[in-house]
Amino acid sequence: MSKIFLDDPNLGDLEKKYLTKTIDTNFVSVVGPFVPEFEEKFAQYIGAERAVSTQSGTAALHMALYQLGIGEEHEVIVPTLTFIATINPVLFVGAKPVIVDVDPIAWNIDPQEIRKAITKKTKAIIPVHLYGSVCNIEEIIEIARENNLFLIEDATESLGATYKNRQTGTFGDFGCFSFNGNKLITTGGGGMIVSNNQKQAEHIKFLVNQARDASKGYYHPEVGFNYRMTNIEASLGLAQLERIGNFLEKKRKFRRIYQEAFNDLPYIKFQEECNNASGSWWLTCIKIDKKNIDIDNLMLKLKDKGIPTRRIFIPASEMPYLNKYSKSCPNAYEIYNQGICLPSSTLNEEEDIKEAALAIKETLNG
Ligand SMILES: Cc1ncc(COP(=O)(O)O)c(C=O)c1O
């Protein structure tokens, strides 16, 4: 079997070409033409008025909360099944995360749980489009409107996913993306925050650059942050953005290959998507609905066969410092206990995924 990749980045000649330009021009840091060009092209791709690059997806989420004035005395509703970086920024700004369960089908924040968790202090909701599966965004928008809440989409895992042909990340006040090494496209490490509110977005652009008013030299009228993307990172981002169509096609095709291969295994349940959505399937994930399934053991057996997998995120409720903020989350625990992420890197070819699927099937049946 050829080498199988889980979530490794896909870099090639185009990235080398753009990267070389940054060195040839000596623009390796935060000044240089690639940063504004990447922001512009990303905004166009997403269909948002403005995109502001950041040092990470975590920084993007932090800036969204900060810009909206969320702080002490406020509560922000978040799902328990996510990467920890969805929740930590809520604590950075001094607000209280209210951690709720996900639905058992798409594994995303459950609108009913959001409704139950709203109090007078609730200021915002951060839905996460987990692993590239789109949230029930229409209902979440409705809840936000009815209750006068801000909506910050954590679209770090769902770049390219759409709902009614509109990109995730464009439905709320802000949408946040990550270009970490394992994401659909990578800049090595980096993020983006998008908005249709030009004024707020420009203020974030100013905040991430130490809130510097360069017209007055080193003058800083308010507290700022150093959350800027570098020209080197943006060069990679531009190259990757040119290849995004092919990456997305592959991710979606890989999921279909797994679905076909596991068609006759009724105990395998794929993470699904809601109506009118087209997931990006950054990672294809399944639940193995078998009594006493030992995921760690399964992963070891697969590793021996050269198939890398990863566990579903440990529910955030499980973290000692977050436990007190959490509601009851049985669905997330079930997904964690039975779920697994399958090889999904675009470095794989269709044949590799077919072989991987067969080997996984053999192991499950064995
Ligand atoms: C759901 C989620 N939120 C936030 C982040 C944070 O992104 P970053 O690693 O770029 O800070 C990530 C990715 O790592 C993520 O998967």
XYZ file of C-alpha atoms and ligand atoms in Angstrom:
382
model
C 0.000 0.000 0.000
C 1.287 3.515 -0.709
C 1.752 5.883 2.208
C -1.578 7.134 3.541
C -1.870 10.636 4.966
C -4.313 11.755 7.639
C -4.406 15.555 7.397
C -0.983 16.548 6.069
C -0.602 19.731 4.030
C -0.348 19.615 0.247
C 2.435 21.913 -0.923
C 4.162 22.032 -4.294
C 5.767 24.109 -7.030
C 3.306 26.990 -6.848
C 3.969 27.478 -3.133
C 7.730 27.324 -3.830
C 7.388 29.947 -6.557
C 5.498 32.423 -4.362
C 7.692 31.730 -1.367
C 10.809 32.405 -3.413
C 9.382 35.785 -4.364
C 9.173 36.789 -0.709
C 12.862 35.988 -0.253
C 13.921 37.609 -3.545
C 12.113 40.821 -2.604
C 13.210 40.643 1.050
C 9.593 41.067 2.195
C 9.591 38.241 4.705
C 7.760 39.908 7.559
C 4.468 41.751 7.917
C 5.149 44.312 5.176
C 4.793 43.210 1.559
C 2.273 42.863 -1.237
C 1.051 39.333 -0.543
C -0.810 40.167 2.675
C -3.309 42.618 1.110
C -3.537 40.464 -2.011
C -4.364 37.360 0.031
C -6.958 39.279 2.046
C -8.592 40.597 -1.114
C -8.672 37.257 -2.911
C -9.901 35.444 0.196
C -12.741 37.942 0.655
C -13.686 37.453 -2.998
C -13.628 33.685 -2.682
C -15.742 33.722 0.456
C -18.095 36.444 -0.727
C -17.491 38.865 2.141
C -16.849 42.591 2.014
C -13.583 42.411 3.911
C -11.116 39.822 5.122
C -8.432 40.644 7.697
C -5.531 38.244 8.103
C -4.343 37.197 11.550
C -1.631 35.103 13.116
C -4.021 32.203 13.791
C -7.641 31.148 13.894
C -7.491 31.580 17.664
C -6.426 35.214 17.197
C -9.278 35.730 14.725
C -11.811 34.449 17.281
C -10.248 36.591 19.987
C -10.495 39.694 17.812
C -14.132 39.001 16.912
C -15.127 38.836 20.583
C -12.995 41.841 21.488
C -14.344 43.977 18.637
C -17.926 43.208 19.669
C -17.191 44.462 23.172
C -17.828 41.106 24.805
C -16.301 40.948 28.265
C -16.967 40.478 31.937
C -20.633 40.032 32.847
C -21.299 38.427 29.443
C -21.981 34.839 28.462
C -21.134 33.212 25.141
C -22.734 29.942 24.044
C -20.349 27.416 22.495
C -20.476 23.705 21.610
C -18.640 21.160 23.731
C -17.473 19.163 20.715
C -14.802 21.373 19.210
C -11.123 22.186 19.313
C -10.338 24.061 22.492
C -9.489 27.255 20.575
C -13.195 27.966 20.051
C -13.630 28.428 23.790
C -10.400 29.873 25.169
C -10.867 33.284 23.480
C -14.137 33.687 25.426
C -12.026 33.469 28.584
C -9.371 35.800 27.091
C -11.957 38.615 27.025
C -13.169 37.794 30.538
C -16.577 36.426 29.527
C -18.150 33.159 30.613
C -18.423 30.312 28.092
C -21.657 28.371 28.313
C -20.886 24.958 26.900
C -23.752 23.006 25.353
C -24.284 19.687 23.611
C -24.270 18.897 19.905
C -26.823 17.050 17.810
C -26.135 13.357 17.181
C -26.415 13.564 13.377
C -24.222 16.454 12.181
C -22.325 16.653 15.488
C -22.793 20.425 15.557
C -24.174 22.750 18.237
C -27.812 21.864 18.866
C -30.142 24.859 18.386
C -32.469 23.502 21.066
C -29.603 23.478 23.541
C -28.747 27.062 22.585
C -32.309 28.156 23.325
C -32.220 26.481 26.728
C -28.905 28.106 27.635
C -29.866 31.732 26.924
C -29.931 34.079 29.923
C -30.023 37.858 30.347
C -26.236 37.828 30.201
C -25.932 35.977 26.889
C -24.249 38.151 24.268
C -23.109 35.827 21.523
C -23.173 32.356 20.001
C -20.140 30.709 18.422
C -21.327 27.814 16.256
C -18.564 25.590 14.873
C -18.945 23.837 11.527
C -17.197 20.772 12.863
C -14.869 18.893 10.497
C -16.507 20.761 7.592
C -20.126 19.794 8.299
C -22.372 22.865 8.155
C -24.345 23.836 11.276
C -28.079 24.326 11.225
C -27.232 27.926 10.462
C -30.703 29.191 9.547
C -32.114 28.257 12.918
C -29.094 29.651 14.725
C -29.472 32.972 12.883
C -33.115 33.042 13.924
C -32.212 32.436 17.581
C -29.573 35.174 17.407
C -32.061 37.649 15.888
C -34.866 36.830 18.330
C -32.553 37.288 21.298
C -30.415 40.113 19.981
C -27.221 38.082 20.101
C -24.029 38.402 18.110
C -23.087 35.503 15.869
C -19.443 34.548 15.367
C -18.972 31.566 13.082
C -16.029 29.341 13.845
C -15.441 28.311 10.247
C -11.866 27.215 10.908
C -12.671 23.681 9.780
C -15.231 24.451 7.092
C -13.517 26.594 4.478
C -15.344 25.884 1.197
C -18.478 24.444 2.811
C -21.699 26.135 1.760
C -25.285 26.520 2.882
C -27.709 27.351 0.069
C -24.637 28.100 -2.028
C -23.337 30.654 0.437
C -19.992 30.083 2.126
C -19.771 29.300 5.811
C -18.248 32.206 7.692
C -20.472 34.772 5.942
C -23.661 34.321 7.964
C -22.745 36.015 11.219
C -21.214 39.257 12.417
C -17.814 37.660 11.886
C -16.495 34.438 10.394
C -13.161 33.033 11.544
C -10.819 30.777 9.586
C -7.581 28.927 10.326
C -4.679 28.137 8.012
C -2.950 25.824 10.432
C -0.854 23.110 8.753
C -3.581 20.483 8.737
C -6.400 22.661 7.362
C -7.887 22.654 3.843
C -5.393 25.354 2.866
C -2.414 26.328 4.963
C -0.113 29.271 5.460
C 1.997 27.292 7.929
C 0.048 28.985 10.684
C -2.393 31.818 10.300
C -6.004 32.870 10.277
C -8.551 35.182 8.729
C -11.552 37.060 10.007
C -14.231 38.070 7.525
C -17.108 40.501 7.796
C -19.523 42.555 5.748
C -19.086 45.404 8.208
C -16.190 47.344 6.672
C -15.842 49.692 9.606
C -15.546 46.947 12.190
C -13.190 44.959 9.976
C -10.924 47.993 9.487
C -10.832 48.470 13.218
C -9.699 44.868 13.634
C -6.998 45.468 10.999
C -5.808 48.361 13.170
C -6.036 46.349 16.423
C -3.969 43.429 15.115
C -1.185 45.870 14.215
C -0.672 47.080 17.808
C -3.457 49.667 17.262
C -0.848 51.814 15.585
C -1.797 55.091 13.937
C 1.180 55.157 11.561
C 0.293 58.673 10.337
C 1.593 59.867 13.692
C 4.594 57.516 13.831
C 4.604 55.197 16.797
C 1.326 56.453 18.170
C -1.170 54.030 19.713
C -4.505 55.520 20.768
C -5.709 52.269 22.355
C -4.537 48.823 23.441
C -3.546 46.710 20.471
C -2.303 43.215 19.643
C 0.437 41.741 17.498
C -1.699 39.324 15.536
C -0.436 40.068 12.020
C 0.140 37.570 9.247
C 3.529 37.720 7.531
C 4.201 38.152 3.814
C 5.769 34.662 3.808
C 2.585 33.153 5.215
C 0.377 35.104 2.813
C 2.481 33.913 -0.153
C 1.646 30.336 0.783
C -1.996 31.288 1.272
C -2.237 32.754 -2.223
C -0.773 29.655 -3.825
C -3.054 27.406 -1.795
C -6.111 29.508 -2.661
C -5.407 28.923 -6.360
C -5.586 25.182 -5.679
C -8.586 25.171 -3.352
C -11.068 23.885 -5.961
C -9.040 20.723 -6.471
C -8.571 20.230 -2.718
C -12.302 20.508 -2.086
C -13.171 18.149 -4.890
C -10.794 15.572 -3.436
C -12.123 15.906 0.125
C -15.692 15.405 -1.057
C -14.740 12.494 -3.297
C -12.844 10.801 -0.436
C -15.964 10.901 1.728
C -18.002 9.321 -1.068
C -15.412 6.551 -1.429
C -15.654 5.753 2.281
C -19.452 5.846 2.097
C -19.511 3.386 -0.772
C -16.980 1.106 0.897
C -18.864 0.987 4.222
C -22.297 0.793 2.635
C -22.873 -2.756 3.885
C -21.731 -2.047 7.459
C -24.907 -0.811 9.174
C -23.082 -0.020 12.411
C -21.038 2.699 10.706
C -22.666 6.119 10.893
C -21.103 8.989 8.986
C -21.134 12.512 10.357
C -23.983 13.924 8.294
C -24.964 17.360 7.095
C -28.142 19.380 7.346
C -30.470 20.020 4.386
C -29.279 22.552 1.806
C -25.688 22.240 2.945
C -22.638 21.102 1.068
C -19.944 20.130 3.543
C -16.255 20.610 2.792
C -15.365 17.432 4.722
C -12.024 18.688 5.912
C -11.931 15.346 7.744
C -14.276 12.471 7.026
C -15.434 11.108 10.371
C -17.518 8.135 11.355
C -19.114 6.702 14.446
C -18.821 2.984 15.045
C -22.075 2.041 16.649
C -20.886 -1.250 18.132
C -21.149 -2.184 21.786
C -17.875 -1.781 23.693
C -15.950 -0.483 20.694
C -12.432 0.404 21.825
C -11.355 3.264 19.568
C -7.784 3.441 20.869
C -7.290 -0.231 20.178
C -8.769 0.107 16.706
C -6.454 3.029 15.991
C -3.428 0.960 17.019
C -4.450 -1.882 14.723
C -4.927 0.557 11.863
C -1.592 2.204 12.588
C 0.084 -1.195 12.246
C -1.438 -1.400 8.770
C -0.096 2.049 7.888
C -3.394 3.874 8.298
C -3.229 7.018 10.405
C -6.431 8.100 12.152
C -7.268 10.487 14.960
C -9.759 10.579 17.771
C -12.662 12.964 17.903
C -12.028 15.998 20.120
C -12.424 15.280 23.819
C -15.581 17.222 24.812
C -14.482 20.593 26.198
C -16.635 19.906 29.270
C -13.977 17.398 30.258
C -11.268 20.050 30.708
C -10.774 20.835 34.408
C -11.009 24.598 33.929
C -14.150 24.362 31.784
C -16.149 21.754 33.625
C -18.016 24.326 35.695
C -19.296 26.111 32.571
C -20.780 23.018 30.978
C -24.310 21.753 30.593
C -25.014 18.032 30.281
C -23.605 16.807 26.939
C -24.429 13.108 26.383
C -24.366 13.260 22.569
C -20.845 14.664 22.467
C -19.574 11.947 24.797
C -21.139 9.245 22.671
C -19.533 10.685 19.536
C -16.195 10.936 21.332
C -16.396 7.339 22.561
C -17.409 5.842 19.226
C -16.014 8.273 16.671
C -12.869 8.365 14.585
C -11.404 10.682 11.908
C -10.262 8.881 8.749
C -7.363 9.687 6.393
C -8.473 12.774 4.475
C -5.335 14.620 3.361
C -5.389 15.821 -0.232
C -1.931 14.278 -0.611
C -3.792 10.982 -0.987
C -5.161 9.858 -4.314
C -8.536 8.179 -4.774
C -6.849 4.765 -5.043
C -5.113 5.297 -1.694
C -8.419 6.067 -0.008
C -10.034 3.004 -1.596
C -7.215 0.860 -0.203
C -7.456 2.520 3.196
C -11.217 1.974 3.275
C -10.767 -1.730 2.492
C -8.160 -2.143 5.219
C -10.401 -0.344 7.748
C -13.282 -2.618 6.787
C -11.134 -5.704 7.202
C -9.984 -4.550 10.614
C -13.538 -3.826 11.743
C -14.767 -7.188 10.552
C -11.750 -9.075 11.883
C -12.691 24.409 15.617
C -11.407 25.190 15.668
N -11.434 26.419 16.221
C -10.329 27.184 16.265
C -9.122 26.746 15.749
C -7.932 27.611 15.932
O -7.161 27.817 14.823
P -5.594 28.031 14.971
O -4.971 26.710 15.245
O -5.210 28.603 13.642
O -5.371 29.003 16.086
C -9.058 25.474 15.131
C -7.860 24.949 14.460
O -6.828 24.673 14.860
C -10.218 24.666 15.125
O -10.194 23.426 14.603
